[in-house]
mmCIF file of C-alpha atoms in Angstrom:
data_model
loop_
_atom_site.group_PDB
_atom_site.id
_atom_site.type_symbol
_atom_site.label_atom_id
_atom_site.label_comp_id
_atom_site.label_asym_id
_atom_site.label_seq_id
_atom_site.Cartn_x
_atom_site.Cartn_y
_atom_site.Cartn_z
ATOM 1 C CA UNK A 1222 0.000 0.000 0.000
ATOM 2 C CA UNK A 1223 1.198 3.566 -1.183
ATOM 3 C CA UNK A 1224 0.486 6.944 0.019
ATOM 4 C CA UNK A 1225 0.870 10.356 -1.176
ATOM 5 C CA UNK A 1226 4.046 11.670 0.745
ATOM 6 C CA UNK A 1227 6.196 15.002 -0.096
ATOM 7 C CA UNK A 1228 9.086 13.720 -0.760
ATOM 8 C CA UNK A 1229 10.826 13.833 -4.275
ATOM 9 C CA UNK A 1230 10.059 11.348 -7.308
ATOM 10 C CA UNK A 1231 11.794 8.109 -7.600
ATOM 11 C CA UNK A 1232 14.586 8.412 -9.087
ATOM 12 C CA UNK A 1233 15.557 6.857 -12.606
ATOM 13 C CA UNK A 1234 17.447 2.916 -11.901
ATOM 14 C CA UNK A 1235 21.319 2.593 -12.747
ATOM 15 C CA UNK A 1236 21.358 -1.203 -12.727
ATOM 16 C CA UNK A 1237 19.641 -4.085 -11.365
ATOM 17 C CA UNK A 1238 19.681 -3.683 -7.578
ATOM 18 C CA UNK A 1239 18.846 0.104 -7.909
ATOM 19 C CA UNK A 1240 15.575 -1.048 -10.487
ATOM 20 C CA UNK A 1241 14.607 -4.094 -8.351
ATOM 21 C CA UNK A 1242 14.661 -1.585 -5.186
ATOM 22 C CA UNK A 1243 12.672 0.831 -6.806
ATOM 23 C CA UNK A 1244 10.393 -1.076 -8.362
ATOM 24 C CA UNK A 1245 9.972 -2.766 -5.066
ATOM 25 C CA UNK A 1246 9.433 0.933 -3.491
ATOM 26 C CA UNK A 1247 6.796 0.944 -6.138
ATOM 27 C CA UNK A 1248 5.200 -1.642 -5.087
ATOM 28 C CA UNK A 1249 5.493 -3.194 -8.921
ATOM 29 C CA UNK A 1250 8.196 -6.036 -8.159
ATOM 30 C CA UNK A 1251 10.551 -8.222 -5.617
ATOM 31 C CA UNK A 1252 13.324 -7.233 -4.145
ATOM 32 C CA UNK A 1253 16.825 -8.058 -5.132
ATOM 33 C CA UNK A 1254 18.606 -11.205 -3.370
ATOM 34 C CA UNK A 1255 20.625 -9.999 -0.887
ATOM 35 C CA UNK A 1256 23.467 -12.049 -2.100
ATOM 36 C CA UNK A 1257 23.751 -9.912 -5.357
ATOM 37 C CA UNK A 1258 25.456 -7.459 -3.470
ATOM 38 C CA UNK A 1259 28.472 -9.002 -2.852
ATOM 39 C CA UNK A 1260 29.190 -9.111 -6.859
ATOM 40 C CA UNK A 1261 28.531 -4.901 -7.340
ATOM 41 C CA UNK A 1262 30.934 -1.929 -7.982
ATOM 42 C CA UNK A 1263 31.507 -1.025 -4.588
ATOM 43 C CA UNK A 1264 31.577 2.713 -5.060
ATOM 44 C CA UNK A 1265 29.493 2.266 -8.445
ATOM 45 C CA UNK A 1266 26.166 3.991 -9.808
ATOM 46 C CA UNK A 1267 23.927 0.760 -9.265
ATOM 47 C CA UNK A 1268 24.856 0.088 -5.824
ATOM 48 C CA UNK A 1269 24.865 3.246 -4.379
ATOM 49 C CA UNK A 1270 22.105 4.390 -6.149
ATOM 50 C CA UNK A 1271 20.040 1.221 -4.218
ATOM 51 C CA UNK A 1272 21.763 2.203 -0.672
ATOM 52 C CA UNK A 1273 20.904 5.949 -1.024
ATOM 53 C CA UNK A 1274 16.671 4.791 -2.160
ATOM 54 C CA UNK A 1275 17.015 2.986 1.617
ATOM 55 C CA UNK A 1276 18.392 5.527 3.262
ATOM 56 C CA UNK A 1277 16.341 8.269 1.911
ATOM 57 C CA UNK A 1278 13.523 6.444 3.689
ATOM 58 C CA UNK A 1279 14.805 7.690 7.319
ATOM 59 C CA UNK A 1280 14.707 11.166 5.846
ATOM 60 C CA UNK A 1281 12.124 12.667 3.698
ATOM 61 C CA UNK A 1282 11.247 9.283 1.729
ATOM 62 C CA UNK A 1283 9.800 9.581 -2.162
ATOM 63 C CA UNK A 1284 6.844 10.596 -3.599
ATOM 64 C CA UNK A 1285 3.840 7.662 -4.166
ATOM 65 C CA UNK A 1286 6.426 5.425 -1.170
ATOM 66 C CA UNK A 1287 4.528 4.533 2.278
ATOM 67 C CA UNK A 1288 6.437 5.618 4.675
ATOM 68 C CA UNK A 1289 5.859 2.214 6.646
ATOM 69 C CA UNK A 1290 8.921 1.107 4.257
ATOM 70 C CA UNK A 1291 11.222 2.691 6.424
ATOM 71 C CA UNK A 1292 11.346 -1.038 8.558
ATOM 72 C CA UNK A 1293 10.342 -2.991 5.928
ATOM 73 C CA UNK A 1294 11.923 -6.342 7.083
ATOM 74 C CA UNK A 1295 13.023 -7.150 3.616
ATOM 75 C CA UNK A 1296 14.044 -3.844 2.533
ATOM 76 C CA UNK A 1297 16.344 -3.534 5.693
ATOM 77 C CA UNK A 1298 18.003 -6.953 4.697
ATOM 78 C CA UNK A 1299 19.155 -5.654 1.252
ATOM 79 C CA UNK A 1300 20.134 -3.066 2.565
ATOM 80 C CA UNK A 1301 22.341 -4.554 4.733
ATOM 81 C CA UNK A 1302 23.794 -6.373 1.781
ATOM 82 C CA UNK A 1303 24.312 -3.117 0.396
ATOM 83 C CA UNK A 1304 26.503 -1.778 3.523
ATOM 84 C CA UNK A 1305 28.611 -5.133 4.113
ATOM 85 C CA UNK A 1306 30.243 -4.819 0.332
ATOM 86 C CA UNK A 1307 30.509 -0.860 0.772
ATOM 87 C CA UNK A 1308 32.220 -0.775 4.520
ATOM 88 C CA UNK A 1309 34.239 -4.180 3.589
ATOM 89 C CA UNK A 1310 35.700 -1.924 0.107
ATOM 90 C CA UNK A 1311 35.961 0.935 2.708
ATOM 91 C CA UNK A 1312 38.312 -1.445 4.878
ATOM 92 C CA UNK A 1313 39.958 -2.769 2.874
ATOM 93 C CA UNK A 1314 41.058 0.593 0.693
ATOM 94 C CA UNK A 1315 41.306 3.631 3.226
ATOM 95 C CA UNK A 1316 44.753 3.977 4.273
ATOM 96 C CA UNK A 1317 44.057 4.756 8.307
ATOM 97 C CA UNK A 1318 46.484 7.098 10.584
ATOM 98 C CA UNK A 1319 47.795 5.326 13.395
ATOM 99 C CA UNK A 1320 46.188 7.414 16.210
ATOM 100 C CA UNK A 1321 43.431 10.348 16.122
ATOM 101 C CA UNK A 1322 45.766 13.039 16.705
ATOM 102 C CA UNK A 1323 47.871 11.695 13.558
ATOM 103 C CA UNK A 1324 44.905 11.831 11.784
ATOM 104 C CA UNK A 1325 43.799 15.309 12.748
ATOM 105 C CA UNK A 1326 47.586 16.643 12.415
ATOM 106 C CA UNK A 1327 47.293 16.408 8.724
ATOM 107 C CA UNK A 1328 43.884 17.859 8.310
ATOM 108 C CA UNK A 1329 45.636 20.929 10.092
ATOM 109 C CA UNK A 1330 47.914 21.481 7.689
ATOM 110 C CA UNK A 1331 46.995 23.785 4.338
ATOM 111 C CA UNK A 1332 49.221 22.456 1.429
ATOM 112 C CA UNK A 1333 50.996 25.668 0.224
ATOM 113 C CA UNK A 1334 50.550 24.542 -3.572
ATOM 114 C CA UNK A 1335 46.659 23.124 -2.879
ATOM 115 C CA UNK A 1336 45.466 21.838 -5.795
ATOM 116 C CA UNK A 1337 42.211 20.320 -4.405
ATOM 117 C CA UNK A 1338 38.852 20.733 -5.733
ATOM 118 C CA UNK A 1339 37.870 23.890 -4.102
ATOM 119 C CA UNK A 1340 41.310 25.102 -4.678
ATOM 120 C CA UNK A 1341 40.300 24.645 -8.740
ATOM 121 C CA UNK A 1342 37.198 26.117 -8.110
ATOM 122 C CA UNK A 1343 38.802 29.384 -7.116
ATOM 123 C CA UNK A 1344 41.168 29.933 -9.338
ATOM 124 C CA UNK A 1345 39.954 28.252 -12.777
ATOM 125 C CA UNK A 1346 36.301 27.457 -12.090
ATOM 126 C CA UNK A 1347 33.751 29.307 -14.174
ATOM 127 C CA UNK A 1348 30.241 29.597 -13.244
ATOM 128 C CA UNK A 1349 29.021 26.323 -14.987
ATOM 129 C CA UNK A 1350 31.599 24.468 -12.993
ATOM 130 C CA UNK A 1351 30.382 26.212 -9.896
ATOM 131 C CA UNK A 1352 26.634 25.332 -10.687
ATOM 132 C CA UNK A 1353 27.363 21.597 -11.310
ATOM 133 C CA UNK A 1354 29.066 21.909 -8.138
ATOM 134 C CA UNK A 1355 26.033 23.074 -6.124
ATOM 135 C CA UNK A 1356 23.687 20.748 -8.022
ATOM 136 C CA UNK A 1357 25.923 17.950 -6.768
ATOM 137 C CA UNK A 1358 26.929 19.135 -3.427
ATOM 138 C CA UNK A 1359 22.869 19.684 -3.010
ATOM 139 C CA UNK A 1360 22.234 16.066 -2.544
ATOM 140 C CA UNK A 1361 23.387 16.796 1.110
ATOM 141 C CA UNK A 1362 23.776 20.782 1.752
ATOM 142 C CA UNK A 1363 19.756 20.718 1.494
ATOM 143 C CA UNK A 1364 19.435 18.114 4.238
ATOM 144 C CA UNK A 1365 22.651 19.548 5.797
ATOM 145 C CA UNK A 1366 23.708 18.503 9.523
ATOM 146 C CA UNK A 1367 20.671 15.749 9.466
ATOM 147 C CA UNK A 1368 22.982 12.719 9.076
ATOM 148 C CA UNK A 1369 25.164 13.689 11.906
ATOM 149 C CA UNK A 1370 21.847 14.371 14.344
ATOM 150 C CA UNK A 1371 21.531 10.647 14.317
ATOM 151 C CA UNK A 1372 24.629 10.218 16.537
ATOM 152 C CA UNK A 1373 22.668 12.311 19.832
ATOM 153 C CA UNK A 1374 20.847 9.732 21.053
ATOM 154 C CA UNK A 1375 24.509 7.295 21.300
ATOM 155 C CA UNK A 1376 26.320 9.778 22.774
ATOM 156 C CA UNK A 1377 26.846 11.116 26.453
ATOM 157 C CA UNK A 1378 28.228 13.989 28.568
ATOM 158 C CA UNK A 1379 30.874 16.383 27.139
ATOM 159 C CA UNK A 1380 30.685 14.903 23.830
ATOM 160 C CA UNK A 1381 26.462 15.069 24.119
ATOM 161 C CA UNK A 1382 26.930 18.831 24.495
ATOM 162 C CA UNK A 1383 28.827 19.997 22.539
ATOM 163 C CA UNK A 1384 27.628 18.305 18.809
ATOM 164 C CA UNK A 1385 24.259 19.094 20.489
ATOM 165 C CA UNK A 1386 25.688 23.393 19.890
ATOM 166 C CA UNK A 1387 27.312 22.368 16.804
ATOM 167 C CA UNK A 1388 24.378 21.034 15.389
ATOM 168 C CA UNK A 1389 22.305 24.112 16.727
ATOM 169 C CA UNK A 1390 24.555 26.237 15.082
ATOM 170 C CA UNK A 1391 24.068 24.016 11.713
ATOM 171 C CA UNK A 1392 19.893 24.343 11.886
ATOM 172 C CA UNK A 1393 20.030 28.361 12.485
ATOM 173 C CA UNK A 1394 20.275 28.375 16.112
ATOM 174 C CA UNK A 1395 16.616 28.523 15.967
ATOM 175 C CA UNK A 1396 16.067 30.896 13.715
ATOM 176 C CA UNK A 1397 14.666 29.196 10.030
ATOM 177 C CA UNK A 1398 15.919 31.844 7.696
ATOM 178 C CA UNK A 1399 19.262 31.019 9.043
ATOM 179 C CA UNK A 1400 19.596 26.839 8.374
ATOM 180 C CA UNK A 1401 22.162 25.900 6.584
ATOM 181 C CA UNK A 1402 19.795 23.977 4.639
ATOM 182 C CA UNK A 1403 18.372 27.194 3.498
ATOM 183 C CA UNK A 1404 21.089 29.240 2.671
ATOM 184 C CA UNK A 1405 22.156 26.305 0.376
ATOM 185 C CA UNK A 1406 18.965 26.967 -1.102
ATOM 186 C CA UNK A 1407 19.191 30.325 -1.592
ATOM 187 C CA UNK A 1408 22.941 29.751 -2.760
ATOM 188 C CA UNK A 1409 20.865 27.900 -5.443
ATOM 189 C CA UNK A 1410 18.566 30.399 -6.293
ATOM 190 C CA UNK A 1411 21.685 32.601 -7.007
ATOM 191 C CA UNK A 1412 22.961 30.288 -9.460
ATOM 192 C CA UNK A 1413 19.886 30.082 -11.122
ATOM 193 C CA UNK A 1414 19.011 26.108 -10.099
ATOM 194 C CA UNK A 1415 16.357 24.361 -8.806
ATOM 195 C CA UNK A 1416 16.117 24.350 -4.767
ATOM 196 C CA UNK A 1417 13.447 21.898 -4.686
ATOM 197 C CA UNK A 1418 14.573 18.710 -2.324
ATOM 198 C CA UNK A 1419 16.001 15.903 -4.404
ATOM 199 C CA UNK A 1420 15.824 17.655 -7.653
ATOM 200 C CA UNK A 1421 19.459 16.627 -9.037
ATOM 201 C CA UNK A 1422 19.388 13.265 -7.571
ATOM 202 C CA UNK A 1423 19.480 11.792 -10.974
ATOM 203 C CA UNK A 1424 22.107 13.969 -12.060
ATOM 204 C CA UNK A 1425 24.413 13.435 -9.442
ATOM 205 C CA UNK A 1426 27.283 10.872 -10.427
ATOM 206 C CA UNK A 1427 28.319 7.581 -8.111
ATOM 207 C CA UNK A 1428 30.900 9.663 -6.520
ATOM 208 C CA UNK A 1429 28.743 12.037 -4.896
ATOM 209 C CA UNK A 1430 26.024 9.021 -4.089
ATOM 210 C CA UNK A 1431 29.067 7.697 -1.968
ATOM 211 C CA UNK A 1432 30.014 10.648 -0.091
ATOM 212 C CA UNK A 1433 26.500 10.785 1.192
ATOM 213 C CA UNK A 1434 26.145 7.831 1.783
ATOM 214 C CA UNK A 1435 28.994 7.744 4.504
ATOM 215 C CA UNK A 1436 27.272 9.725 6.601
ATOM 216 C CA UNK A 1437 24.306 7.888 6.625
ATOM 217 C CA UNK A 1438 25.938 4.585 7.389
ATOM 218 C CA UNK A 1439 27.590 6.039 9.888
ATOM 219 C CA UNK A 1440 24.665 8.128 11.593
ATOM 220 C CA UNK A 1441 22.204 5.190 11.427
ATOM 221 C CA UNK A 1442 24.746 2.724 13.250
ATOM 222 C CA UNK A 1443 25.223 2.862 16.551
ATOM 223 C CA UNK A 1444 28.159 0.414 16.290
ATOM 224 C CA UNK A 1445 29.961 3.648 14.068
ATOM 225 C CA UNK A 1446 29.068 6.384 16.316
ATOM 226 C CA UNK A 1447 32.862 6.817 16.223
ATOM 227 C CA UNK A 1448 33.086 6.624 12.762
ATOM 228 C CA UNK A 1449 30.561 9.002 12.545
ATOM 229 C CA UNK A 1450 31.815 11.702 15.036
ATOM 230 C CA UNK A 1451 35.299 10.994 13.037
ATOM 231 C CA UNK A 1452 33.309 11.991 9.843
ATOM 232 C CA UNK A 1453 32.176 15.223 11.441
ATOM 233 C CA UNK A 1454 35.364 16.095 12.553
ATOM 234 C CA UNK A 1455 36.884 15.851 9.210
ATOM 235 C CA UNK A 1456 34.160 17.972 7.748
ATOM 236 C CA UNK A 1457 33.953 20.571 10.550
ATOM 237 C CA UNK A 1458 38.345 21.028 10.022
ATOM 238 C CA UNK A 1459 38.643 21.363 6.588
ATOM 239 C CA UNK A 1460 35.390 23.506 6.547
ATOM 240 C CA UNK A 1461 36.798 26.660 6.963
ATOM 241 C CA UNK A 1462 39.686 26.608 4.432
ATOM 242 C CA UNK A 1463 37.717 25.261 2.078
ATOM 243 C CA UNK A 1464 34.878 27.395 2.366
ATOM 244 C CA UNK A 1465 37.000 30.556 1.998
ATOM 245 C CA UNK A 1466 37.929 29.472 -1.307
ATOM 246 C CA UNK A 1467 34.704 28.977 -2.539
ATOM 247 C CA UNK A 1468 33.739 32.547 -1.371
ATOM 248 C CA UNK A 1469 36.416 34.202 -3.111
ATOM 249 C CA UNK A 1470 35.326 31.522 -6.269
ATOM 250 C CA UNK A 1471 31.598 32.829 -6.121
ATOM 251 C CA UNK A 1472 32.749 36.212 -5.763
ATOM 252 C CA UNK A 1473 35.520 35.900 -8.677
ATOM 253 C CA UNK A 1474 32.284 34.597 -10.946
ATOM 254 C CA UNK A 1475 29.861 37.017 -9.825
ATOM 255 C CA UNK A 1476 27.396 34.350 -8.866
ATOM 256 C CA UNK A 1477 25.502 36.361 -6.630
ATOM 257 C CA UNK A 1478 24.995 37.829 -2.498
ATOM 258 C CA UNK A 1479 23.554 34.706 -1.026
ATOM 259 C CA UNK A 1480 26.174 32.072 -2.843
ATOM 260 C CA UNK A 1481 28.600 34.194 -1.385
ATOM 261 C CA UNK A 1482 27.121 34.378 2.259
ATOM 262 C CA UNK A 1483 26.759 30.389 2.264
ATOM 263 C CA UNK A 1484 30.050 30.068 2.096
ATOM 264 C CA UNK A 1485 31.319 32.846 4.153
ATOM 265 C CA UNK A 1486 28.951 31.936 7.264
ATOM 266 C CA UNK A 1487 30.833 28.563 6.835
ATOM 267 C CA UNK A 1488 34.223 29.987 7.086
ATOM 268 C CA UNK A 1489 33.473 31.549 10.479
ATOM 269 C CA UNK A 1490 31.259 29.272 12.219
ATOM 270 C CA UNK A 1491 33.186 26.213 10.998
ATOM 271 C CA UNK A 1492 36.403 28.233 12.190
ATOM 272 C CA UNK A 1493 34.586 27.595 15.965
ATOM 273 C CA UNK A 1494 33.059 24.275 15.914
ATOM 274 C CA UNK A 1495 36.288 22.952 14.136
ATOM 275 C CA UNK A 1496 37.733 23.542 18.148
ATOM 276 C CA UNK A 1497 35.014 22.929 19.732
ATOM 277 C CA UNK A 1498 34.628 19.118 17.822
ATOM 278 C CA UNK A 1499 38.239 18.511 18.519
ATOM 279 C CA UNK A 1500 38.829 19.052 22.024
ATOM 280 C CA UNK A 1501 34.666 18.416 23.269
ATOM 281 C CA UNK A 1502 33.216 16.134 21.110
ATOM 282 C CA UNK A 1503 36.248 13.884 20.141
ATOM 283 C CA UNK A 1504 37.659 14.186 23.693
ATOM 284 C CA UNK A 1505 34.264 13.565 25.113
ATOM 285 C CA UNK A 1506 33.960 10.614 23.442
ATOM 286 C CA UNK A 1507 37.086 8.864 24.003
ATOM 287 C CA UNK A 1508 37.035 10.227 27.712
ATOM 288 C CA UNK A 1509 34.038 7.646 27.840
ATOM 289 C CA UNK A 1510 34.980 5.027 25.378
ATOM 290 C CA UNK A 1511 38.569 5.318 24.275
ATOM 291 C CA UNK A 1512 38.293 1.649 22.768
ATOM 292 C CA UNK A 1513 36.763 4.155 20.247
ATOM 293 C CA UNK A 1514 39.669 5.616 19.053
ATOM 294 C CA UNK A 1515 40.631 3.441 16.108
ATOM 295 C CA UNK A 1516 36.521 3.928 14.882
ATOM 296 C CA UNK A 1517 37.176 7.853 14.776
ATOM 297 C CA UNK A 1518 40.286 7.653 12.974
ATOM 298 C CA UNK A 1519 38.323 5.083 9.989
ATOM 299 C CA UNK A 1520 35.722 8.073 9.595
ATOM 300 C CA UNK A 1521 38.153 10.892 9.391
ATOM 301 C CA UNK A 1522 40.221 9.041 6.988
ATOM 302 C CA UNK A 1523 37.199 7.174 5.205
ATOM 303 C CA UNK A 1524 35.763 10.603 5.150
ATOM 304 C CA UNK A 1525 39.127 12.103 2.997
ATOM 305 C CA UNK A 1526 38.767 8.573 0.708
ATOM 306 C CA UNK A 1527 35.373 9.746 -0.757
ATOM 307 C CA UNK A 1528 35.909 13.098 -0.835
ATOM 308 C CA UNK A 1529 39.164 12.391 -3.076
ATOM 309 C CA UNK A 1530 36.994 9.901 -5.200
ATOM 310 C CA UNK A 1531 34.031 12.584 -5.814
ATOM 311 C CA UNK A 1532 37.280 15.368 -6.676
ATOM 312 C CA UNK A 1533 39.147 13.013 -8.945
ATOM 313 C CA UNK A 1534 35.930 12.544 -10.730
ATOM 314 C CA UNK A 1535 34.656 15.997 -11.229
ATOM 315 C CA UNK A 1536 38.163 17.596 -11.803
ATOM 316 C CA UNK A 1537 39.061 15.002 -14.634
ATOM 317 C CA UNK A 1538 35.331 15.645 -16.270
ATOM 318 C CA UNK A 1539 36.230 19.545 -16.239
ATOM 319 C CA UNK A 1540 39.486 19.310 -17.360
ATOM 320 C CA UNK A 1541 38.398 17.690 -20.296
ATOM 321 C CA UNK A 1542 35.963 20.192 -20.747
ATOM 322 C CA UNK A 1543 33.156 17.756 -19.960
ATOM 323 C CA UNK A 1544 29.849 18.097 -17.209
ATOM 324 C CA UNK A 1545 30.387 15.628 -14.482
ATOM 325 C CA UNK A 1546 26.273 15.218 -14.356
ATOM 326 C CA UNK A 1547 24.579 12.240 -15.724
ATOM 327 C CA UNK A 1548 21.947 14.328 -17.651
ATOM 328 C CA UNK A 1549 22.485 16.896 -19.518
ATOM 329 C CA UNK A 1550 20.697 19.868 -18.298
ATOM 330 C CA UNK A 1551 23.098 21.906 -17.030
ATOM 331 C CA UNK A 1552 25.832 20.501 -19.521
ATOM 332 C CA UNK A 1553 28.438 22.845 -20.753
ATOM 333 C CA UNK A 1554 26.481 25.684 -19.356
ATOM 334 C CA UNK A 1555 28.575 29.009 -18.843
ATOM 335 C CA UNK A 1556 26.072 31.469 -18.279
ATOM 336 C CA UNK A 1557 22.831 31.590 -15.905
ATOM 337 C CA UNK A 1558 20.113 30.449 -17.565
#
């Protein structure tokens, strides 16, 4: 049984496990066999595309989907199909830091020579690049800070507290014209795109599927709360940084007041939660469980595998001249249209 629900459309399927889930969500076919999993691209279009339909089911769900899907007994087995052949790729390819302050040392450190994605962005990007950008990045920035909320309820004391402020800083410290989620979507409006929720979901390549992704895996596990508060801590520190180049980038293209704002309310809030994160949420933590440790140090390093997959992909698509969407509305677009 269906009912009329808010959320976005169904996406379009990228392979069998993504059309078998969604048909399923339909309510027009069978699931896929859990054991089909194991034998997917682990950070490829059909499997994440499949994770991110049963994750988007603890958010806002789709359009025409019951929400009593959310537990579906089936659905949740698939999906943990789906998880055991991502985390097991995650395992086995992130390169972890021996210790959590190892792992934060380097996230401290701004190359002199950058030549990241946001460090493109600022000094090359033109405004198509920075469009595809926020029609990718949107996938999360319009639910921004949700994902992480999940961790509260696993956490205690000092490290309680403080993501508790962090996150009330991230949903407009009770103000709504001041989410983060909304200033995304008025960064959007500025760059002439649609803010609507889930509107470039099937534009958005794998790479971009994975990153959020992460943070769901992590957030709805309470076995990864320490990945997760790892993942948060890697965001929160290279926040700032990278947020001040994407001001200056927005500002170099001319792509309007509120684009600009997004980014520069990131550069100073981050600036403070980036402190408070390390020394009260992290320390928190491992002041209670310090058999946590080696689970922080997997999400701040899983977190900079992902991120370096989504830039690899994007950068090499520009630099050939290319979009990095799958459809081609926004395709070689200089200009607002």
């Amino acid at each position: 049984m269906t009912h009329d629900h808010p959320g976005p459309p169904l996406p379009s399927p990228r392979g069998p496990l993504s059309t078998a889930v969604g048909e399923y969500l339909r309510g027009a076919g069978p699931l896929p066999r859990p054991e089909d999993a194991a034998d997917a691209e682990a950070y490829g279009d059909d499997l994440h595309l499949a994770l991110y339909l049963c994750y988007e089911l603890h958010y806002r769900g789709f359009a025409g989907v019951s929400p009593d899907r959310e537990w579906d007994p089936g659905l949740l087995r698939v999906r943990a199909a789906l998880e055991r052949r991502f985390l097991a790729s995650l395992r086995a390819d992130v390169p972890v830091h021996a210790c959590v302050d190892d792992a934060l040392a380097e996230l401290l450190v701004e190359p002199v020579d950058g030549t990241g994605l946001s460090h493109y962005l600022r000094d090359e990007g033109e405004l198509w690049h920075l469009r595809e950008y926020a029609a990718q990045r949107s996938l999360y920035h319009l639910k921004e800070a949700d994902p992480h909320a999940w961790v509260l309820p696993r956490l205690t004391g000092r490290a309680k507290s403080a993501m508790a402020a962090v996150e009330f800083d991230e949903y407009g410290g009770g103000r709504a014209d001041r989410l983060h989620a909304r200033l995304f979507a008025d960064l959007m409006a500025d760059l002439g795109l649609d803010s609507t929720y889930g509107r470039y979901l099937d534009a958005a390549c794998a790479q971009t599927l994975v990153t959020v992704n992460l943070m769901s895996l992590f957030g709805l596990h309470r076995s990864l709360r320490g990945a997760l508060v790892g993942h948060f801590a890697a965001v929160e520190v290279t926040s700032s940084p990278g947020s001040r180049r994407l001001a200056e980038a927005m500002r170099r293209t001319g792509a309007g007041a509120a684009a600009e704002h997004f980014y520069d309310e990131h550069v100073e809030a981050d600036a403070v939660h980036e402190q408070v994160v390390r020394h009260e949420v992290i320390g928190g933590l491992l002041e209670a469980e310090p058999r946590l440790a080696a689970d922080v140090v997997f999400g701040i390093d899983a977190t900079g595998h992902v991120e370096d997959l989504l830039a690899d992909r994007l950068l090499r698509d520009w630099r050939a001249g290319r979009s990095s969407l799958r459809t081609p509305e926004l395709s070689g677009t200089s200009h607002i249209s």
